[in-house]
């Protein structure tokens, strides 16, 4: 009888711990690591953390990022590259459709399109070759001064450089494609100078 009671107590403790662990996982999935409205300042811009994104207000328009500016400011981008993107109505973004990091690149394109759209910049997405999504074929050869192209491609390191009106973003991890996208948009919106 004492053994049954002790055994029941152990099972109850195991079930309780499993409940706590599962609840924690669901909490992170649905609510992120938010600390309840934390905010920080960077270069005069107030950033608020909500779930897994950082947001700031620029002239009444919201800009949303995955990374805080200090997390991406060390990604070097020459000022002339940012200058190629300024005052444009349209920017094209492309990638190789069968690359290892295509999901992260697609996320970077989507986030970039959402944020830039708030600032009246249209981002046209495409791939470097025919694709099953029927998106346009866009390559560096299509880049012009009026409509620059940002080409996200796999590389050995995270870097951003240009070849005439084509801006090439190379990375070798999923996170670095999104970090590089944030760095470009921070520069374009004059948050990182």
Tab-separated table of N, CA and C in Angstrom, residues 99-180:
chain	number	residue	atom	x	y	z
A	99	UNK	N	18.257	26.666	-54.114
A	99	UNK	CA	19.348	26.739	-53.140
A	99	UNK	C	18.967	26.138	-51.796
A	100	UNK	N	19.964	25.885	-50.989
A	100	UNK	CA	19.784	25.302	-49.662
A	100	UNK	C	18.995	26.221	-48.738
A	101	UNK	N	19.171	27.522	-48.891
A	101	UNK	CA	18.591	28.488	-47.960
A	101	UNK	C	17.368	29.204	-48.539
A	102	UNK	N	16.684	28.598	-49.492
A	102	UNK	CA	15.608	29.278	-50.208
A	102	UNK	C	14.476	29.718	-49.268
A	103	UNK	N	14.187	28.961	-48.216
A	103	UNK	CA	13.113	29.361	-47.301
A	103	UNK	C	13.494	30.621	-46.534
A	104	UNK	N	14.723	30.717	-46.080
A	104	UNK	CA	15.170	31.916	-45.379
A	104	UNK	C	15.226	33.109	-46.310
A	105	UNK	N	15.641	32.872	-47.535
A	105	UNK	CA	15.685	33.957	-48.516
A	105	UNK	C	14.268	34.425	-48.826
A	106	UNK	N	13.337	33.496	-48.966
A	106	UNK	CA	11.939	33.869	-49.213
A	106	UNK	C	11.391	34.681	-48.031
A	107	UNK	N	11.758	34.294	-46.804
A	107	UNK	CA	11.347	35.052	-45.623
A	107	UNK	C	11.950	36.454	-45.667
A	108	UNK	N	13.226	36.559	-46.028
A	108	UNK	CA	13.883	37.870	-46.125
A	108	UNK	C	13.177	38.736	-47.170
A	109	UNK	N	12.839	38.151	-48.321
A	109	UNK	CA	12.120	38.898	-49.359
A	109	UNK	C	10.767	39.379	-48.836
A	110	UNK	N	10.026	38.483	-48.191
A	110	UNK	CA	8.698	38.829	-47.678
A	110	UNK	C	8.786	39.964	-46.659
A	111	UNK	N	9.713	39.852	-45.704
A	111	UNK	CA	9.853	40.888	-44.681
A	111	UNK	C	10.297	42.212	-45.288
A	112	UNK	N	11.212	42.146	-46.232
A	112	UNK	CA	11.684	43.358	-46.890
A	112	UNK	C	10.536	44.021	-47.651
A	113	UNK	N	9.752	43.209	-48.362
A	113	UNK	CA	8.616	43.722	-49.131
A	113	UNK	C	7.599	44.394	-48.208
A	114	UNK	N	7.322	43.783	-47.066
A	114	UNK	CA	6.348	44.343	-46.116
A	114	UNK	C	6.811	45.684	-45.567
A	115	UNK	N	8.060	45.756	-45.133
A	115	UNK	CA	8.567	47.001	-44.542
A	115	UNK	C	8.703	48.089	-45.594
A	116	UNK	N	9.330	47.782	-46.727
A	116	UNK	CA	9.529	48.807	-47.746
A	116	UNK	C	8.203	49.303	-48.324
A	117	UNK	N	7.209	48.434	-48.375
A	117	UNK	CA	5.890	48.841	-48.839
A	117	UNK	C	5.309	49.972	-48.001
A	118	UNK	N	5.608	49.973	-46.702
A	118	UNK	CA	5.146	51.064	-45.823
A	118	UNK	C	5.793	52.397	-46.178
A	119	UNK	N	6.882	52.362	-46.952
A	119	UNK	CA	7.600	53.575	-47.333
A	119	UNK	C	7.507	53.817	-48.842
A	120	UNK	N	6.454	53.256	-49.443
A	120	UNK	CA	6.145	53.446	-50.867
A	120	UNK	C	7.248	52.961	-51.800
A	121	UNK	N	7.915	51.890	-51.404
A	121	UNK	CA	8.910	51.247	-52.266
A	121	UNK	C	8.383	49.860	-52.585
A	122	UNK	N	8.168	49.586	-53.858
A	122	UNK	CA	7.658	48.296	-54.293
A	122	UNK	C	8.825	47.332	-54.460
A	123	UNK	N	8.732	46.153	-53.853
A	123	UNK	CA	9.747	45.119	-54.014
A	123	UNK	C	9.154	44.017	-54.881
A	124	UNK	N	9.737	43.829	-56.058
A	124	UNK	CA	9.293	42.765	-56.966
A	124	UNK	C	10.185	41.564	-56.736
A	125	UNK	N	9.568	40.433	-56.425
A	125	UNK	CA	10.315	39.211	-56.132
A	125	UNK	C	10.403	38.334	-57.367
A	126	UNK	N	11.520	37.619	-57.483
A	126	UNK	CA	11.688	36.700	-58.590
A	126	UNK	C	12.771	35.684	-58.294
A	127	UNK	N	13.098	34.907	-59.301
A	127	UNK	CA	14.169	33.921	-59.204
A	127	UNK	C	15.075	34.075	-60.416
A	128	UNK	N	16.266	33.510	-60.346
A	128	UNK	CA	17.234	33.663	-61.427
A	128	UNK	C	16.928	32.763	-62.622
A	129	UNK	N	15.966	31.857	-62.487
A	129	UNK	CA	15.595	30.958	-63.583
A	129	UNK	C	14.093	30.666	-63.500
A	130	UNK	N	13.561	30.028	-64.536
A	130	UNK	CA	12.160	29.617	-64.515
A	130	UNK	C	11.885	28.860	-63.225
A	131	UNK	N	10.667	29.035	-62.673
A	131	UNK	CA	10.379	28.437	-61.375
A	131	UNK	C	8.933	28.001	-61.302
A	132	UNK	N	8.633	27.113	-60.372
A	132	UNK	CA	7.289	26.549	-60.225
A	132	UNK	C	6.293	27.553	-59.645
A	133	UNK	N	6.785	28.702	-59.144
A	133	UNK	CA	5.902	29.704	-58.543
A	133	UNK	C	5.438	30.739	-59.564
A	134	UNK	N	5.916	30.602	-60.811
A	134	UNK	CA	5.605	31.551	-61.881
A	134	UNK	C	5.989	32.979	-61.532
A	135	UNK	N	7.039	33.136	-60.721
A	135	UNK	CA	7.570	34.462	-60.428
A	135	UNK	C	8.501	34.851	-61.573
A	136	UNK	N	8.686	36.134	-61.784
A	136	UNK	CA	9.528	36.557	-62.912
A	136	UNK	C	10.972	36.091	-62.769
A	137	UNK	N	11.616	35.921	-63.914
A	137	UNK	CA	13.037	35.600	-63.943
A	137	UNK	C	13.782	36.931	-63.867
A	138	UNK	N	14.558	37.080	-62.798
A	138	UNK	CA	15.304	38.321	-62.556
A	138	UNK	C	16.750	37.955	-62.271
A	139	UNK	N	17.659	38.588	-62.960
A	139	UNK	CA	19.078	38.365	-62.728
A	139	UNK	C	19.799	39.699	-62.643
A	140	UNK	N	21.065	39.641	-62.341
A	140	UNK	CA	21.856	40.872	-62.267
A	140	UNK	C	21.859	41.612	-63.606
A	141	UNK	N	21.718	40.877	-64.703
A	141	UNK	CA	21.703	41.510	-66.019
A	141	UNK	C	20.491	42.434	-66.182
A	142	UNK	N	19.460	42.251	-65.352
A	142	UNK	CA	18.249	43.070	-65.423
A	142	UNK	C	18.345	44.333	-64.572
A	143	UNK	N	19.402	44.479	-63.798
A	143	UNK	CA	19.553	45.626	-62.898
A	143	UNK	C	19.813	46.900	-63.695
A	144	UNK	N	19.144	47.981	-63.288
A	144	UNK	CA	19.371	49.294	-63.886
A	144	UNK	C	19.502	50.308	-62.759
A	145	UNK	N	19.895	51.531	-63.110
A	145	UNK	CA	19.968	52.568	-62.084
A	145	UNK	C	18.580	52.888	-61.555
A	146	UNK	N	17.562	52.771	-62.402
A	146	UNK	CA	16.195	53.044	-61.981
A	146	UNK	C	15.624	51.934	-61.107
A	147	UNK	N	15.923	50.680	-61.481
A	147	UNK	CA	15.426	49.519	-60.737
A	147	UNK	C	16.610	48.596	-60.421
A	148	UNK	N	17.241	48.807	-59.261
A	148	UNK	CA	18.355	47.930	-58.885
A	148	UNK	C	17.843	46.539	-58.497
A	149	UNK	N	18.738	45.575	-58.552
A	149	UNK	CA	18.413	44.195	-58.187
A	149	UNK	C	19.241	43.818	-56.957
A	150	UNK	N	18.582	43.160	-55.988
A	150	UNK	CA	19.279	42.579	-54.843
A	150	UNK	C	19.249	41.072	-55.039
A	151	UNK	N	20.416	40.488	-55.212
A	151	UNK	CA	20.551	39.061	-55.486
A	151	UNK	C	21.057	38.354	-54.236
A	152	UNK	N	20.179	37.555	-53.611
A	152	UNK	CA	20.525	36.771	-52.428
A	152	UNK	C	21.068	35.420	-52.904
A	153	UNK	N	22.311	35.112	-52.524
A	153	UNK	CA	22.890	33.840	-52.960
A	153	UNK	C	23.789	33.254	-51.883
A	154	UNK	N	23.966	31.944	-51.976
A	154	UNK	CA	24.820	31.245	-51.016
A	154	UNK	C	26.273	31.637	-51.230
A	155	UNK	N	26.987	31.777	-50.118
A	155	UNK	CA	28.403	32.119	-50.186
A	155	UNK	C	29.135	31.517	-49.006
A	156	UNK	N	30.409	31.796	-48.911
A	156	UNK	CA	31.215	31.253	-47.820
A	156	UNK	C	31.178	32.116	-46.569
A	157	UNK	N	30.756	33.362	-46.715
A	157	UNK	CA	30.703	34.301	-45.585
A	157	UNK	C	29.550	35.266	-45.830
A	158	UNK	N	29.198	35.998	-44.791
A	158	UNK	CA	28.137	36.988	-44.938
A	158	UNK	C	28.771	38.287	-45.412
A	159	UNK	N	28.342	38.731	-46.587
A	159	UNK	CA	28.860	39.979	-47.134
A	159	UNK	C	27.882	40.557	-48.141
A	160	UNK	N	27.978	41.865	-48.320
A	160	UNK	CA	27.128	42.589	-49.261
A	160	UNK	C	28.053	43.429	-50.136
A	161	UNK	N	27.932	43.249	-51.438
A	161	UNK	CA	28.756	44.016	-52.367
A	161	UNK	C	27.942	44.282	-53.633
A	162	UNK	N	28.500	45.074	-54.538
A	162	UNK	CA	27.739	45.403	-55.743
A	162	UNK	C	28.539	45.111	-57.000
A	163	UNK	N	27.783	44.878	-58.057
A	163	UNK	CA	28.316	44.722	-59.398
A	163	UNK	C	27.441	45.590	-60.275
A	164	UNK	N	27.859	46.812	-60.503
A	164	UNK	CA	27.086	47.848	-61.173
A	164	UNK	C	25.798	48.094	-60.389
A	165	UNK	N	24.617	47.902	-60.985
A	165	UNK	CA	23.359	48.176	-60.280
A	165	UNK	C	22.799	46.940	-59.583
A	166	UNK	N	23.602	45.900	-59.498
A	166	UNK	CA	23.180	44.669	-58.823
A	166	UNK	C	23.878	44.575	-57.466
A	167	UNK	N	23.085	44.434	-56.432
A	167	UNK	CA	23.612	44.286	-55.070
A	167	UNK	C	23.558	42.803	-54.735
A	168	UNK	N	24.689	42.247	-54.353
A	168	UNK	CA	24.779	40.817	-54.087
A	168	UNK	C	24.926	40.601	-52.588
A	169	UNK	N	24.016	39.802	-52.045
A	169	UNK	CA	24.024	39.460	-50.624
A	169	UNK	C	24.403	37.990	-50.527
A	170	UNK	N	25.560	37.726	-49.953
A	170	UNK	CA	25.997	36.342	-49.770
A	170	UNK	C	25.943	35.988	-48.291
A	171	UNK	N	25.530	34.754	-48.008
A	171	UNK	CA	25.511	34.259	-46.631
A	171	UNK	C	25.619	32.740	-46.668
A	172	UNK	N	25.957	32.181	-45.515
A	172	UNK	CA	26.072	30.720	-45.446
A	172	UNK	C	25.265	30.118	-44.303
A	173	UNK	N	24.328	30.897	-43.741
A	173	UNK	CA	23.393	30.359	-42.750
A	173	UNK	C	22.023	30.995	-42.987
A	174	UNK	N	20.998	30.321	-42.532
A	174	UNK	CA	19.638	30.861	-42.645
A	174	UNK	C	19.525	32.222	-41.976
A	175	UNK	N	20.049	32.328	-40.754
A	175	UNK	CA	19.935	33.558	-39.979
A	175	UNK	C	20.649	34.722	-40.659
A	176	UNK	N	21.779	34.447	-41.295
A	176	UNK	CA	22.550	35.528	-41.897
A	176	UNK	C	21.859	36.160	-43.098
A	177	UNK	N	21.012	35.422	-43.804
A	177	UNK	CA	20.255	36.051	-44.887
A	177	UNK	C	19.276	37.080	-44.319
A	178	UNK	N	18.617	36.728	-43.227
A	178	UNK	CA	17.671	37.658	-42.600
A	178	UNK	C	18.429	38.815	-41.948
A	179	UNK	N	19.569	38.534	-41.330
A	179	UNK	CA	20.387	39.602	-40.739
A	179	UNK	C	20.848	40.584	-41.815
A	180	UNK	N	21.314	40.066	-42.956
A	180	UNK	CA	21.780	40.935	-44.044
A	180	UNK	C	20.620	41.768	-44.592
